[in-house]
Coordinates of C-alpha atoms and ligand atoms in Angstrom, one line a residue:
M1 CA 30.9 7.2 -41.9
T2 CA 29.7 5.7 -38.7
K3 CA 29.3 8.0 -35.8
P4 CA 32.0 7.8 -32.9
L5 CA 31.6 5.7 -30.0
D6 CA 31.1 7.4 -26.6
E7 CA 33.7 6.4 -24.0
K8 CA 31.5 6.4 -21.4
I9 CA 29.3 4.1 -22.8
E10 CA 32.0 1.8 -23.8
A11 CA 33.3 1.7 -20.2
G12 CA 29.8 0.6 -19.3
V13 CA 29.2 -2.0 -22.0
E14 CA 32.5 -3.3 -21.2
Q15 CA 32.2 -3.5 -17.0
L16 CA 28.4 -5.2 -17.8
L17 CA 30.0 -7.5 -20.3
Q18 CA 32.5 -9.1 -17.6
Q19 CA 29.9 -9.5 -15.2
M20 CA 27.7 -11.5 -17.9
T21 CA 27.5 -15.5 -17.8
L22 CA 27.4 -17.4 -21.0
G23 CA 23.9 -17.9 -20.8
E24 CA 23.1 -14.3 -19.8
K25 CA 25.0 -13.2 -23.0
I26 CA 23.0 -15.6 -25.3
G27 CA 19.7 -14.4 -23.6
Q28 CA 20.6 -11.0 -25.1
M29 CA 20.8 -12.4 -28.3
T30 CA 17.5 -13.7 -28.2
Q31 CA 14.1 -12.1 -29.4
V32 CA 10.8 -13.7 -28.6
E33 CA 7.8 -13.3 -30.1
K34 CA 5.2 -12.1 -27.5
N35 CA 2.7 -15.1 -27.6
S36 CA 5.8 -17.2 -27.4
I37 CA 7.3 -16.5 -24.1
K38 CA 6.5 -18.3 -20.9
P39 CA 6.1 -16.2 -17.6
G40 CA 9.3 -16.3 -16.0
D41 CA 11.5 -17.0 -18.9
I42 CA 12.3 -13.2 -19.6
A43 CA 14.1 -13.1 -15.8
K44 CA 15.4 -16.7 -16.0
Y45 CA 17.2 -16.5 -19.3
G46 CA 17.8 -12.5 -19.4
I47 CA 16.1 -12.4 -23.1
G48 CA 17.0 -9.2 -24.7
S49 CA 14.2 -8.8 -26.4
I50 CA 10.3 -9.5 -27.1
L51 CA 8.6 -8.3 -30.3
S52 CA 5.0 -8.5 -31.8
G53 CA 5.1 -9.9 -35.3
G54 CA 2.6 -8.8 -37.7
G55 CA -0.7 -8.6 -35.8
G56 CA 0.8 -9.3 -32.6
N57 CA -1.6 -7.3 -30.6
P58 CA -3.2 -7.6 -27.1
E59 CA -6.8 -8.3 -26.7
P60 CA -8.7 -5.9 -26.7
N61 CA -6.4 -4.0 -29.0
N62 CA -6.1 -0.4 -27.9
P63 CA -3.1 1.5 -26.6
E64 CA -3.8 1.2 -23.3
N65 CA -3.7 -2.5 -23.3
W66 CA -0.3 -2.2 -25.7
R67 CA 1.3 0.0 -22.9
N68 CA 0.2 -2.7 -20.1
M69 CA 1.6 -5.8 -22.1
V70 CA 4.8 -4.3 -23.3
N71 CA 5.6 -2.8 -19.9
G72 CA 4.9 -5.8 -18.5
F73 CA 7.7 -7.6 -20.2
I74 CA 10.2 -4.7 -20.0
E75 CA 9.4 -4.9 -15.6
E76 CA 9.8 -8.7 -16.0
S77 CA 13.4 -8.3 -17.3
L78 CA 14.1 -6.0 -14.8
T79 CA 14.2 -8.7 -12.3
S80 CA 16.8 -10.8 -14.0
R81 CA 19.9 -11.2 -12.2
L82 CA 21.8 -8.1 -13.9
G83 CA 18.2 -6.4 -14.5
I84 CA 19.2 -5.7 -18.1
P85 CA 16.1 -4.3 -19.5
L86 CA 14.5 -5.7 -22.8
I87 CA 13.5 -3.6 -25.6
Y88 CA 10.3 -4.3 -27.3
G89 CA 9.8 -4.5 -31.2
S90 CA 7.2 -4.0 -33.8
D91 CA 6.8 -3.0 -37.3
C92 CA 5.6 0.3 -37.1
V93 CA 6.3 1.0 -41.0
H94 CA 3.3 3.6 -41.9
G95 CA 2.6 4.6 -38.0
H96 CA 2.2 2.6 -34.9
N97 CA 0.0 0.3 -37.4
N98 CA -0.5 -2.8 -35.3
C99 CA -2.3 -0.5 -32.3
V100 CA -5.8 0.4 -33.0
D101 CA -6.7 4.1 -32.9
A102 CA -3.0 4.8 -33.8
T103 CA -2.5 7.3 -36.7
I104 CA -1.5 5.3 -39.9
F105 CA 0.3 7.3 -42.4
P106 CA 0.9 6.3 -46.3
H107 CA 3.2 3.6 -46.8
N108 CA 6.7 4.5 -48.2
V109 CA 5.6 4.0 -51.8
G110 CA 3.5 7.6 -50.9
L111 CA 6.1 9.0 -49.0
G112 CA 8.4 8.8 -51.7
A113 CA 5.8 10.5 -54.2
A114 CA 5.8 13.2 -51.5
G115 CA 9.4 13.3 -51.8
E116 CA 9.5 15.6 -48.9
T117 CA 12.6 14.5 -46.2
D118 CA 10.9 17.0 -43.7
L119 CA 7.6 15.5 -43.7
V120 CA 9.0 12.1 -43.6
E121 CA 10.9 13.3 -40.7
R122 CA 7.8 14.4 -38.7
I123 CA 6.0 11.5 -39.8
A124 CA 8.6 9.3 -38.1
A125 CA 9.2 11.6 -34.8
A126 CA 5.3 11.0 -34.8
T127 CA 5.3 7.7 -35.0
A128 CA 8.2 7.2 -32.2
Q129 CA 5.9 9.3 -29.8
E130 CA 3.0 6.9 -30.5
M131 CA 5.2 4.1 -30.1
M132 CA 6.6 5.4 -26.8
A133 CA 3.1 6.0 -25.3
T134 CA 2.8 2.5 -25.5
G135 CA 6.3 1.8 -24.5
V136 CA 7.6 0.1 -27.7
R137 CA 11.2 1.2 -28.3
W138 CA 12.3 -0.5 -31.5
N139 CA 10.7 -0.3 -34.8
F140 CA 11.5 -2.7 -37.7
A141 CA 11.7 0.4 -39.9
P142 CA 12.6 2.0 -42.4
A143 CA 12.8 -0.6 -45.3
V144 CA 15.2 0.8 -47.7
S145 CA 14.2 -1.8 -50.4
L146 CA 14.8 -0.8 -54.3
P147 CA 11.9 -2.8 -56.1
I148 CA 13.3 -3.9 -59.6
D149 CA 10.5 -6.3 -60.1
L150 CA 7.1 -4.5 -59.3
R151 CA 5.4 -8.1 -58.9
W152 CA 7.0 -8.2 -55.6
G153 CA 4.5 -8.0 -52.7
R154 CA 6.8 -5.4 -50.9
S155 CA 6.9 -3.0 -53.5
Y156 CA 5.1 -0.4 -51.4
E157 CA 8.0 -0.6 -48.7
G158 CA 10.0 1.1 -51.1
F159 CA 10.3 4.7 -51.1
S160 CA 11.6 4.8 -54.9
Q161 CA 13.7 3.3 -57.7
D162 CA 16.2 5.7 -57.1
P163 CA 19.2 4.9 -54.6
A164 CA 20.0 8.4 -53.7
M165 CA 16.4 9.2 -53.0
I166 CA 16.0 6.0 -50.8
S167 CA 18.8 7.1 -48.7
E168 CA 17.5 10.6 -48.4
M169 CA 14.0 9.8 -47.4
A170 CA 15.3 6.8 -45.3
A171 CA 18.0 9.1 -43.3
A172 CA 15.4 11.6 -42.7
Y173 CA 13.1 8.7 -41.3
V174 CA 15.9 7.7 -39.0
R175 CA 16.6 11.0 -37.8
G176 CA 13.1 11.5 -37.1
L177 CA 12.7 8.0 -34.9
I178 CA 15.9 8.3 -33.0
G179 CA 15.0 12.0 -32.3
G180 CA 18.4 13.6 -31.6
D181 CA 20.3 11.0 -29.4
M182 CA 17.8 8.0 -29.0
T183 CA 17.2 8.6 -25.6
T184 CA 13.9 10.3 -26.2
G185 CA 13.4 8.3 -29.5
V186 CA 13.3 4.9 -30.6
L187 CA 15.6 2.4 -32.1
P188 CA 15.3 2.0 -35.6
S189 CA 15.6 -1.2 -37.8
V190 CA 16.9 -0.3 -41.6
K191 CA 16.0 -3.3 -43.6
H192 CA 16.3 -5.7 -45.1
F193 CA 20.3 -6.2 -45.6
V194 CA 20.7 -6.3 -48.8
G195 CA 19.2 -6.4 -52.2
D196 CA 15.9 -7.8 -50.8
G197 CA 14.6 -5.7 -53.8
A198 CA 16.6 -7.0 -56.5
A199 CA 15.0 -10.9 -56.3
S200 CA 14.0 -12.7 -59.6
W201 CA 10.8 -13.6 -60.5
G202 CA 10.3 -17.6 -59.5
S203 CA 13.7 -18.1 -57.6
S204 CA 11.9 -17.9 -53.9
T205 CA 11.7 -21.3 -52.3
R206 CA 9.4 -19.8 -49.7
I207 CA 6.3 -22.3 -50.4
T208 CA 4.8 -23.5 -53.5
A209 CA 0.9 -24.6 -54.2
E210 CA 2.5 -28.1 -54.7
Q211 CA 3.7 -28.4 -51.1
W212 CA 0.1 -27.7 -49.8
E213 CA 0.6 -30.1 -46.9
L214 CA 3.4 -27.8 -45.5
I215 CA 1.0 -24.7 -45.4
E216 CA -1.0 -26.7 -42.9
S217 CA 1.5 -26.9 -40.5
D218 CA 3.4 -23.2 -41.0
P219 CA 2.3 -21.1 -38.0
T220 CA 4.1 -18.1 -39.9
L221 CA 1.7 -18.5 -42.5
A222 CA -1.1 -19.4 -40.4
N223 CA -0.5 -15.6 -38.8
A224 CA -1.5 -14.5 -42.5
K225 CA -5.0 -15.6 -41.6
V226 CA -5.7 -15.8 -45.6
G227 CA -7.4 -19.1 -44.8
E228 CA -8.7 -21.3 -47.8
F229 CA -7.5 -18.2 -50.1
M230 CA -4.1 -19.4 -49.8
M231 CA -4.1 -21.6 -52.6
D232 CA -5.8 -19.0 -54.6
L233 CA -2.8 -16.8 -54.0
L234 CA -0.3 -19.5 -54.6
K235 CA -2.0 -19.9 -57.8
I236 CA -1.4 -15.9 -59.0
G237 CA 1.8 -15.7 -57.7
A238 CA 2.1 -15.6 -54.0
W239 CA 5.6 -16.5 -52.6
Q240 CA 7.0 -16.2 -56.1
I241 CA 10.0 -13.7 -55.6
D242 CA 10.0 -12.4 -52.2
Q243 CA 12.9 -14.1 -50.4
G244 CA 14.2 -15.0 -53.6
V245 CA 17.7 -15.0 -55.1
S246 CA 19.2 -11.5 -56.4
E247 CA 21.7 -12.1 -59.3
I248 CA 23.0 -8.8 -59.8
D249 CA 26.6 -8.6 -59.6
E250 CA 28.8 -7.0 -56.9
A251 CA 28.9 -3.6 -58.4
T252 CA 25.1 -3.6 -58.9
L253 CA 24.7 -4.7 -55.3
R254 CA 26.8 -1.9 -54.4
E255 CA 25.8 1.1 -56.8
M256 CA 21.9 0.7 -56.4
H257 CA 21.1 -1.6 -53.2
L258 CA 24.1 -0.5 -50.5
P259 CA 23.9 3.0 -50.6
P260 CA 21.0 3.7 -47.8
Y261 CA 22.7 1.8 -45.6
A262 CA 25.6 3.8 -45.9
A263 CA 23.5 6.9 -45.3
T264 CA 21.3 5.5 -42.4
I265 CA 24.4 4.2 -40.3
A266 CA 25.7 7.9 -40.8
E267 CA 22.5 9.3 -39.2
G268 CA 23.1 6.9 -36.0
A269 CA 21.2 3.8 -37.2
M270 CA 22.2 1.1 -34.7
N271 CA 20.4 -1.9 -35.9
I272 CA 20.1 -3.3 -39.3
M273 CA 17.8 -6.3 -40.1
V274 CA 19.1 -9.0 -42.5
S275 CA 17.3 -9.8 -45.7
Y276 CA 15.7 -13.6 -46.1
S277 CA 17.2 -13.0 -49.8
S278 CA 20.2 -14.5 -51.1
W279 CA 23.1 -13.3 -52.7
G280 CA 26.4 -14.6 -54.3
G281 CA 25.4 -18.1 -53.5
F282 CA 24.4 -17.6 -49.8
K283 CA 21.0 -17.1 -48.0
M284 CA 21.9 -13.2 -46.7
H285 CA 21.6 -14.6 -43.0
A286 CA 24.7 -16.8 -43.6
Q287 CA 26.6 -14.2 -46.0
K288 CA 29.6 -13.5 -43.9
Y289 CA 31.7 -11.3 -46.6
L290 CA 28.5 -8.7 -46.6
L291 CA 27.3 -8.7 -43.0
T292 CA 30.8 -9.0 -41.6
D293 CA 33.7 -7.6 -43.9
V294 CA 31.4 -5.2 -45.7
L295 CA 28.9 -3.8 -43.3
K296 CA 30.8 -4.2 -39.8
G297 CA 34.3 -3.6 -41.5
E298 CA 34.3 -1.9 -44.9
M299 CA 31.4 0.6 -43.6
G300 CA 32.2 0.7 -39.9
F301 CA 28.6 -0.5 -38.8
N302 CA 28.8 -0.7 -34.9
G303 CA 25.1 -1.5 -34.0
F304 CA 23.9 -4.8 -33.9
L305 CA 22.6 -7.4 -36.8
V306 CA 18.8 -8.9 -36.1
T307 CA 17.7 -11.7 -38.1
D308 CA 14.3 -11.7 -39.9
W309 CA 11.0 -13.5 -38.3
E310 CA 12.6 -17.1 -38.2
A311 CA 15.3 -16.8 -41.0
I312 CA 17.9 -19.2 -39.1
D313 CA 15.5 -21.9 -39.9
Q314 CA 16.0 -21.5 -43.6
I315 CA 19.7 -21.8 -43.6
D316 CA 20.0 -25.5 -43.4
D317 CA 17.7 -28.7 -42.5
D318 CA 20.2 -29.2 -39.5
F319 CA 19.4 -26.2 -37.1
Y320 CA 22.9 -26.6 -35.2
T321 CA 24.4 -26.1 -38.6
A322 CA 22.3 -23.1 -39.3
V323 CA 22.8 -21.6 -35.9
V324 CA 26.7 -22.0 -36.1
A325 CA 26.7 -20.6 -39.9
C326 CA 24.7 -17.4 -38.9
I327 CA 26.3 -16.4 -36.0
N328 CA 29.8 -16.5 -37.2
A329 CA 28.9 -14.8 -40.6
G330 CA 27.8 -11.8 -38.0
I331 CA 24.3 -12.3 -36.8
D332 CA 24.1 -10.7 -33.2
M333 CA 20.5 -11.3 -32.4
N334 CA 18.0 -14.1 -33.5
M335 CA 14.4 -13.1 -34.0
V336 CA 13.2 -16.8 -32.9
P337 CA 9.4 -16.5 -32.6
F338 CA 8.5 -19.6 -31.4
N339 CA 11.1 -22.2 -30.1
Y340 CA 13.4 -20.1 -28.6
M341 CA 14.8 -22.6 -25.7
R342 CA 15.9 -25.0 -29.1
Y343 CA 17.9 -21.8 -29.9
I344 CA 19.4 -21.1 -26.6
E345 CA 20.3 -24.5 -26.0
T346 CA 21.7 -25.1 -29.5
L347 CA 24.0 -21.7 -29.2
T348 CA 25.1 -22.4 -25.8
E349 CA 26.3 -26.3 -27.3
A350 CA 28.1 -24.5 -30.3
V351 CA 30.0 -22.3 -27.8
N352 CA 31.2 -25.1 -25.4
K353 CA 32.3 -27.1 -28.6
G354 CA 34.2 -24.1 -30.0
D355 CA 32.0 -24.1 -33.1
V356 CA 31.3 -20.5 -32.0
P357 CA 33.8 -18.6 -30.4
M358 CA 33.3 -16.5 -27.4
S359 CA 34.6 -13.6 -28.9
R360 CA 32.0 -13.6 -31.6
I361 CA 29.4 -13.7 -28.7
D362 CA 30.8 -11.0 -26.9
D363 CA 31.3 -8.9 -29.9
A364 CA 27.3 -9.6 -30.7
V365 CA 26.4 -8.4 -27.1
R366 CA 28.8 -5.6 -27.1
R367 CA 26.6 -4.3 -29.7
I368 CA 23.5 -4.9 -28.1
L369 CA 24.3 -3.6 -24.6
R370 CA 25.7 -0.6 -26.9
A371 CA 22.7 0.4 -28.5
K372 CA 20.3 -0.3 -25.2
M373 CA 22.6 2.1 -23.3
M374 CA 22.8 4.8 -26.3
M375 CA 18.8 4.5 -25.9
G376 CA 19.0 5.3 -22.4
V377 CA 16.9 2.2 -21.4
F378 CA 19.0 1.4 -18.4
D379 CA 18.2 4.9 -16.8
Q380 CA 14.8 4.8 -17.8
P381 CA 13.6 1.2 -19.0
I382 CA 9.7 2.6 -18.7
C383 CA 8.2 5.3 -21.0
D384 CA 6.2 8.0 -19.7
T385 CA 5.0 9.6 -23.2
P386 CA 1.2 10.3 -22.3
L387 CA -1.2 8.0 -24.2
S388 CA -3.1 10.9 -25.4
V389 CA -0.6 10.9 -28.2
V390 CA -1.6 7.8 -29.6
G391 CA -3.7 9.1 -32.6
C392 CA -3.9 12.5 -31.8
E393 CA -5.1 15.5 -33.9
P394 CA -1.9 17.0 -34.8
H395 CA -0.6 13.7 -36.2
R396 CA -4.0 13.1 -38.2
E397 CA -3.3 16.4 -39.4
L398 CA 0.1 15.7 -40.5
A399 CA -1.1 12.5 -41.8
R400 CA -3.8 14.1 -43.8
E401 CA -0.9 16.6 -45.2
A402 CA 1.1 13.2 -46.1
V403 CA -1.9 11.9 -48.2
R404 CA -2.1 15.3 -50.2
K405 CA 1.6 15.7 -51.2
S406 CA 1.4 12.0 -52.0
L407 CA -1.2 11.9 -54.6
T408 CA 0.5 11.8 -57.9
C409 CA -1.8 13.1 -61.4
L410 CA -1.0 11.0 -64.2
K411 CA -3.7 12.1 -66.6
N412 CA -6.0 15.2 -66.4
E413 CA -8.0 16.4 -69.6
N414 CA -9.9 19.3 -68.0
A415 CA -10.9 17.2 -65.2
M416 CA -9.8 18.4 -62.3
P417 CA -9.6 20.2 -59.9
I418 CA -13.5 19.2 -59.5
A419 CA -15.9 22.2 -58.5
K420 CA -17.1 21.9 -55.5
D421 CA -20.8 22.9 -56.7
S422 CA -20.5 20.8 -60.1
A423 CA -24.1 19.7 -60.7
G424 CA -23.7 16.5 -58.8
L425 CA -20.8 14.2 -58.2
L426 CA -21.3 10.5 -58.6
V427 CA -18.7 8.2 -56.0
A428 CA -18.0 5.0 -56.8
G429 CA -16.1 2.0 -55.9
R430 CA -15.5 0.1 -52.2
H431 CA -12.1 1.5 -52.3
A432 CA -13.7 5.2 -51.7
H433 CA -15.5 4.1 -48.8
D434 CA -13.1 1.5 -46.7
I435 CA -10.3 2.2 -43.9
G436 CA -9.0 -0.9 -44.4
L437 CA -8.5 -0.7 -48.2
Q438 CA -7.0 2.6 -48.0
C439 CA -4.2 1.5 -45.3
G440 CA -3.1 -1.8 -47.0
G441 CA -1.0 -4.3 -45.7
W442 CA 1.0 -4.0 -42.2
T443 CA -2.6 -2.5 -40.8
I444 CA -3.7 -4.2 -37.2
E445 CA -3.3 -7.4 -38.7
W446 CA 0.0 -8.8 -41.0
M447 CA -2.0 -8.7 -44.2
G448 CA -4.1 -5.8 -43.1
G449 CA -7.8 -6.3 -44.2
A450 CA -10.8 -4.4 -45.9
G451 CA -13.4 -2.6 -43.2
A452 CA -13.4 -0.6 -40.5
I453 CA -10.5 -1.7 -39.1
T454 CA -9.4 1.2 -37.0
S455 CA -10.7 5.0 -36.7
G456 CA -9.9 7.1 -39.6
T457 CA -11.8 9.0 -42.5
T458 CA -12.5 7.3 -45.6
I459 CA -12.0 9.0 -49.0
L460 CA -15.8 9.3 -49.1
D461 CA -16.1 11.2 -45.6
G462 CA -13.4 13.8 -46.7
I463 CA -15.4 14.2 -50.2
K464 CA -18.9 14.8 -47.9
E465 CA -16.9 17.0 -45.4
A466 CA -15.3 19.3 -48.4
V467 CA -18.7 19.7 -50.3
G468 CA -21.2 19.9 -47.8
D469 CA -24.7 20.9 -48.8
T470 CA -23.3 22.7 -51.9
A471 CA -23.4 19.6 -54.1
E472 CA -25.4 16.3 -54.0
I473 CA -23.0 13.5 -53.7
V474 CA -24.2 9.9 -55.0
Y475 CA -22.2 7.2 -53.7
S476 CA -22.5 3.5 -55.1
E477 CA -20.2 0.9 -53.7
D478 CA -20.4 -0.7 -57.2
G479 CA -21.1 1.7 -59.5
E480 CA -24.6 1.4 -59.9
F481 CA -26.2 5.2 -60.5
A482 CA -29.3 3.5 -62.9
G483 CA -29.7 6.6 -65.5
A484 CA -28.1 9.3 -63.8
K485 CA -26.0 11.9 -65.5
A486 CA -23.5 14.1 -63.7
K487 CA -20.9 16.4 -64.8
T488 CA -18.1 14.5 -62.9
A489 CA -17.5 10.9 -61.8
F490 CA -14.8 10.2 -59.2
V491 CA -14.4 6.2 -59.3
V492 CA -11.8 4.6 -56.6
V493 CA -10.1 1.2 -57.6
G494 CA -7.2 -0.6 -56.5
E495 CA -5.5 -3.6 -54.8
E496 CA -6.7 -6.0 -51.8
P497 CA -4.6 -5.5 -48.9
Y498 CA -1.3 -7.5 -49.0
A499 CA 1.9 -8.0 -47.1
E500 CA 5.2 -9.6 -48.1
G501 CA 5.3 -12.7 -50.2
M502 CA 1.5 -12.9 -50.0
G503 CA 1.5 -9.8 -52.2
D504 CA 3.7 -11.1 -54.9
R505 CA 1.5 -11.2 -58.5
S506 CA 2.2 -12.8 -61.8
D507 CA -0.3 -10.1 -63.4
L508 CA -0.7 -6.6 -62.3
H509 CA -3.9 -6.2 -64.5
L510 CA -6.6 -4.3 -62.5
A511 CA -9.0 -6.8 -61.2
A512 CA -11.6 -7.5 -64.5
D513 CA -14.9 -6.5 -62.1
Q514 CA -13.4 -3.4 -61.4
V515 CA -12.3 -2.2 -65.3
E516 CA -16.1 -2.9 -65.9
M517 CA -17.4 -0.7 -63.1
I518 CA -15.0 2.2 -64.6
R519 CA -17.1 1.4 -67.8
K520 CA -20.2 1.4 -66.4
V521 CA -19.9 4.4 -64.5
R522 CA -18.2 6.4 -68.0
Q523 CA -21.9 6.4 -68.7
N524 CA -23.1 8.6 -66.1
C525 CA -20.8 11.4 -66.4
E526 CA -19.2 13.8 -68.9
K527 CA -15.5 13.8 -66.8
L528 CA -14.6 10.8 -65.1
V529 CA -11.8 10.5 -62.5
V530 CA -10.1 7.1 -61.5
M531 CA -8.2 7.0 -58.6
V532 CA -5.9 3.9 -57.8
L533 CA -5.1 2.7 -54.7
S534 CA -2.3 0.5 -55.1
G535 CA 1.0 -0.4 -53.3
R536 CA 3.0 -0.3 -56.8
P537 CA 2.1 0.8 -60.2
I538 CA -0.4 -1.2 -62.0
I539 CA -1.1 -1.7 -65.7
V540 CA -3.5 0.5 -66.9
S541 CA -3.6 0.9 -70.5
D542 CA -6.4 -1.2 -71.2
W543 CA -8.5 1.5 -70.0
I544 CA -6.4 4.7 -69.4
D545 CA -7.8 6.1 -73.0
E546 CA -11.4 6.1 -71.6
V547 CA -11.0 8.1 -68.6
D548 CA -10.3 11.9 -68.2
G549 CA -8.2 11.6 -65.2
L550 CA -6.0 9.2 -63.4
I551 CA -4.5 9.8 -59.8
A552 CA -2.2 7.3 -58.4
G553 CA -3.1 7.4 -54.6
W554 CA -1.1 4.5 -53.2
L555 CA -1.7 3.6 -49.8
P556 CA -2.7 6.8 -48.3
G557 CA -3.6 5.2 -44.5
T558 CA -6.6 6.5 -42.1
E559 CA -6.6 10.2 -43.3
G560 CA -8.4 9.8 -46.3
D561 CA -9.7 13.6 -46.3
G562 CA -6.5 14.3 -47.6
V563 CA -8.0 13.4 -51.2
A564 CA -10.6 16.0 -51.3
D565 CA -8.0 18.4 -50.2
V566 CA -6.4 18.0 -53.7
L567 CA -9.4 16.7 -55.8
F568 CA -11.5 19.9 -55.1
G569 CA -8.3 22.3 -55.8
D570 CA -8.0 23.4 -52.4
H571 CA -4.4 22.2 -52.3
P572 CA -2.2 21.5 -55.6
F573 CA -1.2 18.0 -57.0
K574 CA 2.3 17.5 -55.6
G575 CA 3.1 14.1 -55.9
Q576 CA 5.7 12.7 -58.1
L577 CA 6.2 9.3 -59.8
R578 CA 9.2 7.5 -58.3
Y579 CA 8.8 4.4 -60.1
T580 CA 8.9 3.6 -63.8
W581 CA 5.2 2.8 -64.4
P582 CA 5.1 -0.5 -67.2
R583 CA 2.6 -0.4 -69.9
S584 CA 2.7 -3.9 -70.2
M585 CA 3.7 -7.1 -68.2
G586 CA 6.4 -7.1 -70.7
Q587 CA 8.2 -4.4 -69.3
I588 CA 8.8 -6.3 -65.8
P589 CA 11.2 -6.5 -64.4
L590 CA 12.3 -2.7 -64.5
G591 CA 14.4 -2.0 -67.8
T592 CA 12.9 -4.6 -69.9
D593 CA 12.5 -3.6 -73.1
D594 CA 9.3 -5.1 -75.0
G595 CA 9.7 -2.3 -78.1
D596 CA 7.3 -0.2 -76.5
P597 CA 7.7 3.1 -74.2
P598 CA 6.6 2.6 -70.4
Q599 CA 3.3 3.9 -69.6
F600 CA 4.9 6.9 -67.6
L601 CA 8.0 7.8 -66.5
P602 CA 9.6 9.3 -63.0
G603 CA 8.7 13.1 -63.6
D604 CA 5.9 12.4 -66.1
A605 CA 3.5 13.2 -63.0
L606 CA 1.6 16.4 -64.1
Ligands
GLC701 C1 8.4 -10.1 -41.0 C2 9.5 -9.4 -42.1 C3 10.1 -8.2 -41.6 C4 9.3 -7.9 -40.5 C5 9.4 -9.1 -39.1 C6 8.9 -8.9 -37.9 O1 8.9 -11.6 -41.7 O2 10.3 -10.0 -43.4 O3 10.1 -7.4 -42.4 O4 10.4 -7.0 -39.5 O5 9.3 -10.0 -40.0 O6 7.4 -9.1 -38.3

């Protein structure tokens, strides 16, 4: 059940609400992307929030510039007529991941494998501290998605396929972000309500290859910076399931996808982000039954609902109709990244015409002001957390601990632990020595990206540090070792970084050139250990019998040295499988039976 309201806060909210004009109320219901807001408009319209979308970074991208940018927006909000502080939001889904030199933790799929609520709570608290050092007080996390179809590009944002475990992990994450009573923490945004992970393949209407002319003019897709690869990605499944239709019945929705919302509301979550997906014949943003009757009524949620990025625009070709439908369905704040004046003017017209009752506006603003007062931003609008906390050693040690605990051993035929003095150790694969590849999506850029995109230690760095000079380590990015023979070879393969629908894939086999590399290195060693860095289980049945050891490394983040800690036996394997691992594409989505057993089941980790 939701936490009881604070009488003092409620009185403060009412007192402020009564002073507000309609324009100021609608201003609070407006969140604008930081590249779109015009100087002076925050004060002029009383804008409630500014956000960074994926990759919405200051230039140069560093903690000090982040703090100067964010505090500049907050300071402008204090000069508005009523001086209501804005709150700045960003996707800090695995650390303050847009900010260079921040600590990047394993994505949720790895934290689920680690399975420790205490660890998740400590990570969330560290993330909140790094955010607050740069003035960011609203985290668009945790995702509480339950990925049913692993072809979904957001599978790595899920902790598990078990609603009870997702609830535990998410509640711990919310506790860590809030940090007691939220005045010394940040506002979590539990997302994406509801059933975002239950969409059916092929049901998304976001974009198709046939709509190529739309791609050119879509600023959000342009923000993905995939350039000429867009058509290639569409051909391998991009945007086939993300934002699609969840065709499950209400009983399944309530049993599988609602519980984490109840758990996080009970922990004090005061914001929920609504899903782009659809259920029950409506896109979620216009789904009044679930948004208002169930979430705000039956479940007693007294925080506020924020849309997803530009989501209102998807509801109807007529923007006025879309705005009326969404606000009346229960949306309280619109994440309107670009044309905020069109939204402000449209909603003002709808209220003046009586299509949106003032009582709905007052309810929305009451919820927003309640959250802001609970955060203490009226008393302390500017954070004083020292910048030195960003990327600090204790946080990096915490991330390294999380990496260790997330590694999931799926096969080990006397191959691990590897002796540090083993006669020559061969290490192969791009993924063994690339910070960007080990972090995955939502890192510095929306889609993430290969290369030295931020500070940290690669997996190879960690191996060299652990072994020192007790053994010769030979590294080859493409697995070329000529005639070398070694006792053990360690090959790191995996997926390229992606986010959201850009990561939807029709085929989850490992890329052919990586399978070829595994087979090449097989000739150079007695024992061959393979680690897969991926946001989800991938198909390994075509090569798993040819290797002696297999580790699911998930998406570990910046502290790759956590891998060596386990590889050489300084720490035991601890990660558990939380997803059913398909043997073939014929076993996707979850529960599809093709007559064969899955490759692995939850609980199969060694
Ligand atoms: C994105 C995502 C959502 C994110 C938001 C802001 O499209 O769906 O998870 O929080 O926009 O970046």
